[in-house]
Coordinates of C-alpha atoms in Angstrom, one line a residue:
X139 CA 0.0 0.0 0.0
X140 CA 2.9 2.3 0.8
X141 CA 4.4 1.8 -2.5
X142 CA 1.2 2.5 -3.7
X143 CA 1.2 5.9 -2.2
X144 CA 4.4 6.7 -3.0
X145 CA 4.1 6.3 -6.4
X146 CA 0.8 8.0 -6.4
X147 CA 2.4 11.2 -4.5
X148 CA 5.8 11.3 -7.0
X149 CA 2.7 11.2 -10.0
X150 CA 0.9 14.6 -8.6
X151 CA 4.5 16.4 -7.9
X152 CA 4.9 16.2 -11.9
X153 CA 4.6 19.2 -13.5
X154 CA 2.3 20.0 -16.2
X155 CA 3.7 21.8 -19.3
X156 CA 2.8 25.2 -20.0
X157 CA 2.2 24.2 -23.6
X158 CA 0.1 21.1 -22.2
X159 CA -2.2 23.4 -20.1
X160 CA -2.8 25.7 -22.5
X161 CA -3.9 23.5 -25.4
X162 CA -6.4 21.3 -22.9
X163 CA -8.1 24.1 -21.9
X164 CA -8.3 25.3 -25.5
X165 CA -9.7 22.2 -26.0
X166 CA -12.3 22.3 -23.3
X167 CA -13.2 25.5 -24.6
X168 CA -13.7 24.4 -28.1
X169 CA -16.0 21.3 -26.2
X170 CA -17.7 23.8 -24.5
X171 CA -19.3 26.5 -27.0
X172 CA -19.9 23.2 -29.3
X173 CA -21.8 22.0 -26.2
X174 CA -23.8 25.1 -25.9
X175 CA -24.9 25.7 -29.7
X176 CA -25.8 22.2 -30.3
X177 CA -27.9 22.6 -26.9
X178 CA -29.6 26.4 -28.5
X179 CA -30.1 24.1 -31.4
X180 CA -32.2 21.3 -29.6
X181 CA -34.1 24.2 -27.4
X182 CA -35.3 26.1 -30.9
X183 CA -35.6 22.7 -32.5
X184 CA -38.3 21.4 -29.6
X185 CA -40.2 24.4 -29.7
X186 CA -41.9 23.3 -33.4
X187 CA -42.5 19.8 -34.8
X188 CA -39.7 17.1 -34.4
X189 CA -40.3 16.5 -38.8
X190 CA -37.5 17.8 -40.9
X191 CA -40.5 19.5 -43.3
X192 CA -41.3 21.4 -40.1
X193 CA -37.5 22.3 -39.1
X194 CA -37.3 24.0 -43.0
X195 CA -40.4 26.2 -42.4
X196 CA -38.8 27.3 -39.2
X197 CA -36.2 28.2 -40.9
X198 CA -37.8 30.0 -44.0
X199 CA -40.3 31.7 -41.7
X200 CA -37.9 33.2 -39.6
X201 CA -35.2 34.2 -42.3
X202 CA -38.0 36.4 -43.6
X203 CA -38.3 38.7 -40.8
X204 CA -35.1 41.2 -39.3
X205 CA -35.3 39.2 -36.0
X206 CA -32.6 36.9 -36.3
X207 CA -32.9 33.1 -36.3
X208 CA -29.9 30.9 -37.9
X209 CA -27.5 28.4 -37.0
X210 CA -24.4 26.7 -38.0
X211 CA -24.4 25.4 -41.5
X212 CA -22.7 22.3 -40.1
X213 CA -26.7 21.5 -37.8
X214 CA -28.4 22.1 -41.2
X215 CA -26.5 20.9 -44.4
X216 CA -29.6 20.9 -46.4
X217 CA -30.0 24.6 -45.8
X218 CA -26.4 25.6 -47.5
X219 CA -25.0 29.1 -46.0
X220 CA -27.5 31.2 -44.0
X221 CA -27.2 34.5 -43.1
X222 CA -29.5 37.1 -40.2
X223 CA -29.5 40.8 -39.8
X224 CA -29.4 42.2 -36.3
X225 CA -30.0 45.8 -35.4
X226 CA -26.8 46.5 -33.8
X227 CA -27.2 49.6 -32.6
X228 CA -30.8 51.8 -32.1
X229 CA -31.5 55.0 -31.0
X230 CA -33.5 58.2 -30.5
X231 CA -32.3 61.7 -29.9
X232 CA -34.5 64.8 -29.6
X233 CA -32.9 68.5 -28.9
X234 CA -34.2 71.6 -29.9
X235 CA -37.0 70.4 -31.7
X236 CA -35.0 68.4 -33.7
X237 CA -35.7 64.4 -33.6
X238 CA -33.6 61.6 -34.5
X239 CA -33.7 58.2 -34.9
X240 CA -31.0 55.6 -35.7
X241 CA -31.1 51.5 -36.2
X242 CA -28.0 50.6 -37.6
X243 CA -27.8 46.4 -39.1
X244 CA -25.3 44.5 -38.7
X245 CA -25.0 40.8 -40.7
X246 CA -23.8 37.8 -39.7
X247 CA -22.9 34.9 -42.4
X248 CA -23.7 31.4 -40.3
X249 CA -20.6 30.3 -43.1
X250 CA -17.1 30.4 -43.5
X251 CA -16.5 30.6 -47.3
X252 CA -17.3 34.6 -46.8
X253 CA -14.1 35.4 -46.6
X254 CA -14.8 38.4 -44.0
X255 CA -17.5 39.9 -46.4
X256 CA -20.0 40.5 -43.5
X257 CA -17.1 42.2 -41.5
X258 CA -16.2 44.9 -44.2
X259 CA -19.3 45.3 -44.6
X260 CA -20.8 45.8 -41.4
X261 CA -17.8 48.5 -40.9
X262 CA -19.3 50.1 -44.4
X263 CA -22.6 50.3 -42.9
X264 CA -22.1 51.6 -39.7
X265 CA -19.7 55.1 -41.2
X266 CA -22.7 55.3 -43.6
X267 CA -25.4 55.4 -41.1
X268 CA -23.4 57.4 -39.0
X269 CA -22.0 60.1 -41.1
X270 CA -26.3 60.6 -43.2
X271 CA -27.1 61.1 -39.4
X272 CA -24.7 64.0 -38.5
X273 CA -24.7 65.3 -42.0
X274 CA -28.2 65.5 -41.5
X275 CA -28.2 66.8 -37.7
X276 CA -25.8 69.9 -39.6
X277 CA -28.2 70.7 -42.2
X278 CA -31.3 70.7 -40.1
X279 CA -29.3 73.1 -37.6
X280 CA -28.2 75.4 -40.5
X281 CA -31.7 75.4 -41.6
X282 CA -33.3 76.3 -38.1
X283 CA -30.5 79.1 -37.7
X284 CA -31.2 80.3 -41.2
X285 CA -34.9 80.2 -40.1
X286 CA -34.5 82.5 -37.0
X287 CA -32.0 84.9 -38.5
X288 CA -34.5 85.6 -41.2
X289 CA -37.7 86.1 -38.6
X290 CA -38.9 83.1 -37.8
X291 CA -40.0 82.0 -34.5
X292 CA -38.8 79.3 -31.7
X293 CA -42.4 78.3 -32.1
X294 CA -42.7 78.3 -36.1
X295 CA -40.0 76.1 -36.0
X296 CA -41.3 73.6 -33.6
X297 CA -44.2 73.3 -35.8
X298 CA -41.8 72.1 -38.5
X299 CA -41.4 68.6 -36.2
X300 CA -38.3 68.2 -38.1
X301 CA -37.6 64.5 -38.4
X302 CA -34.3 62.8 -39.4
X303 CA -34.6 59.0 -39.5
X304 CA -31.9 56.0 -40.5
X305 CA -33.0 52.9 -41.1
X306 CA -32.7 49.2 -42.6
X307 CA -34.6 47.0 -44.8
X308 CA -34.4 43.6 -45.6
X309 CA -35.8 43.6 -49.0
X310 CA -35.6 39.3 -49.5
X311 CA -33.9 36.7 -47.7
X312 CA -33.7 33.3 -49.2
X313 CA -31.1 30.3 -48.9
X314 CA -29.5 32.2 -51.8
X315 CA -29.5 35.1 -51.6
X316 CA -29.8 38.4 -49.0
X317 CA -30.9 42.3 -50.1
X318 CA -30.6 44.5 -47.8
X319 CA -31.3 48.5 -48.0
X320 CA -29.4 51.1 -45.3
X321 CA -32.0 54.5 -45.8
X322 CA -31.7 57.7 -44.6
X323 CA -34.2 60.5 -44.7
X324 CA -34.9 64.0 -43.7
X325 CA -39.0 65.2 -43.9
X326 CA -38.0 68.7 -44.4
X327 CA -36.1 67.8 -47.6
X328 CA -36.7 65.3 -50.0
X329 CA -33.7 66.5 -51.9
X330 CA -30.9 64.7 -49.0
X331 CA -32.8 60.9 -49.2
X332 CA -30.5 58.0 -49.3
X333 CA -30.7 54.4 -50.1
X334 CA -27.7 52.1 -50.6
X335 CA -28.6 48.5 -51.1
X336 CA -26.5 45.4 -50.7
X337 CA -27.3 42.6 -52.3
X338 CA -25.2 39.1 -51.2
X339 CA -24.7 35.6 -52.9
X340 CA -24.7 33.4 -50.2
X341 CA -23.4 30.3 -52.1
X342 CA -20.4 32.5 -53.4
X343 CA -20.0 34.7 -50.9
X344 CA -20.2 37.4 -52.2
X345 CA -22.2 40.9 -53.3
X346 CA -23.7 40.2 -56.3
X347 CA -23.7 42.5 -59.6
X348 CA -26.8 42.9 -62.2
X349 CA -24.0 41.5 -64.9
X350 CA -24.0 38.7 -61.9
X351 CA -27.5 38.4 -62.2
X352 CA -28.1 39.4 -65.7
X353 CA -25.3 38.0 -67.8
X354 CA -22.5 40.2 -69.8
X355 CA -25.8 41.7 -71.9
X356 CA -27.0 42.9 -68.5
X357 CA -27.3 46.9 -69.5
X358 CA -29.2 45.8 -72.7
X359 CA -31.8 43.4 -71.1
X360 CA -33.0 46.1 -68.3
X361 CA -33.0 49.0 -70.3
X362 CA -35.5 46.8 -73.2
X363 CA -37.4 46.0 -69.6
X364 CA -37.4 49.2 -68.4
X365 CA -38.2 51.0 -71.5
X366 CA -41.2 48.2 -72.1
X367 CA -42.4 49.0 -68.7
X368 CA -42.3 52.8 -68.9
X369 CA -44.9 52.3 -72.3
X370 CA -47.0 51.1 -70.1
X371 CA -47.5 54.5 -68.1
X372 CA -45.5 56.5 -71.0
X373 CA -47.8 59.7 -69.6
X374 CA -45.6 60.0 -66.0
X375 CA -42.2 59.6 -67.7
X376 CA -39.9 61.8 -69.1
X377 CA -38.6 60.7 -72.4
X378 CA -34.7 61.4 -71.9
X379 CA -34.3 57.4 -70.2
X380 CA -30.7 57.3 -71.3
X381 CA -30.4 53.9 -69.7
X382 CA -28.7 52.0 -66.6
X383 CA -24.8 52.1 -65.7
X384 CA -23.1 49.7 -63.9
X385 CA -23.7 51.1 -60.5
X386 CA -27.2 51.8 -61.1
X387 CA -28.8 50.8 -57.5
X388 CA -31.0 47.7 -57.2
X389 CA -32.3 45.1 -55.0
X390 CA -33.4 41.5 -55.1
X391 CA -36.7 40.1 -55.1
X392 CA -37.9 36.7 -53.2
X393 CA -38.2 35.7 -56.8
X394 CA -34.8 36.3 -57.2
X395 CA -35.1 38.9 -59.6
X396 CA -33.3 42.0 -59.8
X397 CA -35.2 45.7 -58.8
X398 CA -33.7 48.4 -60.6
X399 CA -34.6 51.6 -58.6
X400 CA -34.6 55.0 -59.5
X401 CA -34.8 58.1 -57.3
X402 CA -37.2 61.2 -57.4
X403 CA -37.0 63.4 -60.7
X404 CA -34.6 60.6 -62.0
X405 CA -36.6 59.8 -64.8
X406 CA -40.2 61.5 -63.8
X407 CA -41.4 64.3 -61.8
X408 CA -40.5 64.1 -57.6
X409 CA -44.6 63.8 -56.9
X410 CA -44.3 60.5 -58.5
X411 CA -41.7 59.2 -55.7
X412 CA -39.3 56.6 -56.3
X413 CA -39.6 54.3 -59.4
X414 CA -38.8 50.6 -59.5
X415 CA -38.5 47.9 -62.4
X416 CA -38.4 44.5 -62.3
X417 CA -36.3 42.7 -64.3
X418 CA -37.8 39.2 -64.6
X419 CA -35.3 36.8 -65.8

């Protein structure tokens, strides 16, 4: 028995590598956030029906909303890449009569064929949303000064209520694809508006063009669409369409179809607000 104990004692007064230590507790931290998304999996899985018909319209259901639901492609290989949009940052300001409300997107790819595409873009997003919102905040205070120095009233401009609002969209989220619009507006000015649209392929990973989309002829197809579409209502549209360019903003549809968009007084009068074309393929 003494032996026994000796032997046992001489065992514990080893020491234990650095290098040892360090890679077993990487390890049990690897075990344990595996541990914990395959248990978030099983919680979200047993909330619907145990069929794997059911599990997909979960999944669809919930991709189509900006509240996030995805998981790792690796729990769902029938699903391919998924993506969600958070709101990762929201809020409201209001001084002097001047109101202002922020929620800024970020997007996370559940994938790792994106290369870092959701990072540079979430950095891309958050400068734009931030720089429309003080731009805007400057204007609006150069207005209101401009507005008392030429006679008007602390309480005439109160009953401006001027507004300045940022904002997301998701305009279609499949297991393909993922459009997404970052807008900015001012209600005392129509002539400041913004909309910057980001349309991914989430089989590629990557943002997607309409030559992407469209083929090489991509310029020619939409403009024969667009031009076809305008017949239709010729009596709101100018006739000086000079066509798309390659950085022509547009969106994707759940159909899969690219939305060209055009702002106000682009090709029609500003009463007749923002014009949009689908391009069915």
């Amino acid at each position: 028995m003494k032996s026994m104990e000796e032997a046992k004692r001489k065992y514990d007064e080893i020491p234990i590598p650095s290098e040892l230590s360090k890679r077993v507790g990487k390890e049990i931290e690897k075990a344990n956030m595996k541990r914990k998304k395959i248990l978030v999996f099983r919680r979200r899985v047993q909330k619907g029906t145990a069929a794997a018909a059911a599990v997909v319209v979960l999944f669809t259901a919930a991709l189509n909303t900006n509240t996030a639901f995805a998981e790792t492609a690796g729990q769902l290989p029938v699903i391919g890449p998924v993506a969600r949009v958070l709101t990762f940052r929201s809020y409201q300001t209001e001084e002097e009569d001047l109101k202002i409300s922020v929620e800024i997107p970020t997007i996370e790819m559940i994938s790792e064929d994106m290369n870092g595409l959701e990072q540079s873009v979430n950095e891309e997003i958050l400068a734009l949303c931030e720089q429309y919102a003080q731009a805007a905040k400057t204007r609006a205070e150069e207005y209101r000064q401009a507005f008392l120095d030429t006679g008007g009233t602390e309480e005439e401009w109160a009953a401006h209520n001027i507004e300045i609002k940022v904002w997301y969209e998701v305009k279609s989220q499949t297991d393909e694809y993922l459009s997404l619009a970052i807008m900015g507006t001012e209600n005392w000015s129509s002539a400041y508006s913004e909309t910057k649209y980001y349309n991914f392929d989430l089989k590629e990973g990557k943002l997607v063009t309409l030559q992407d989309i469209l083929g090489d002829e991509y310029q020619q197809i939409a403009n024969e669409s667009i031009q076809n579409q305008m017949k239709e209502n010729s009596e709101i549209y100018w006739d000086d369409f000079e066509g798309i360019q390659e950085d022509t903003p547009f969106y994707l549809n759940e159909s899969g179809n690219p939305v060209i968009v055009f702002e106000k007084y682009e090709i029609a009068p500003g009463s007749e607000g923002q014009q949009e074309f689908e391009i069915k393929r």
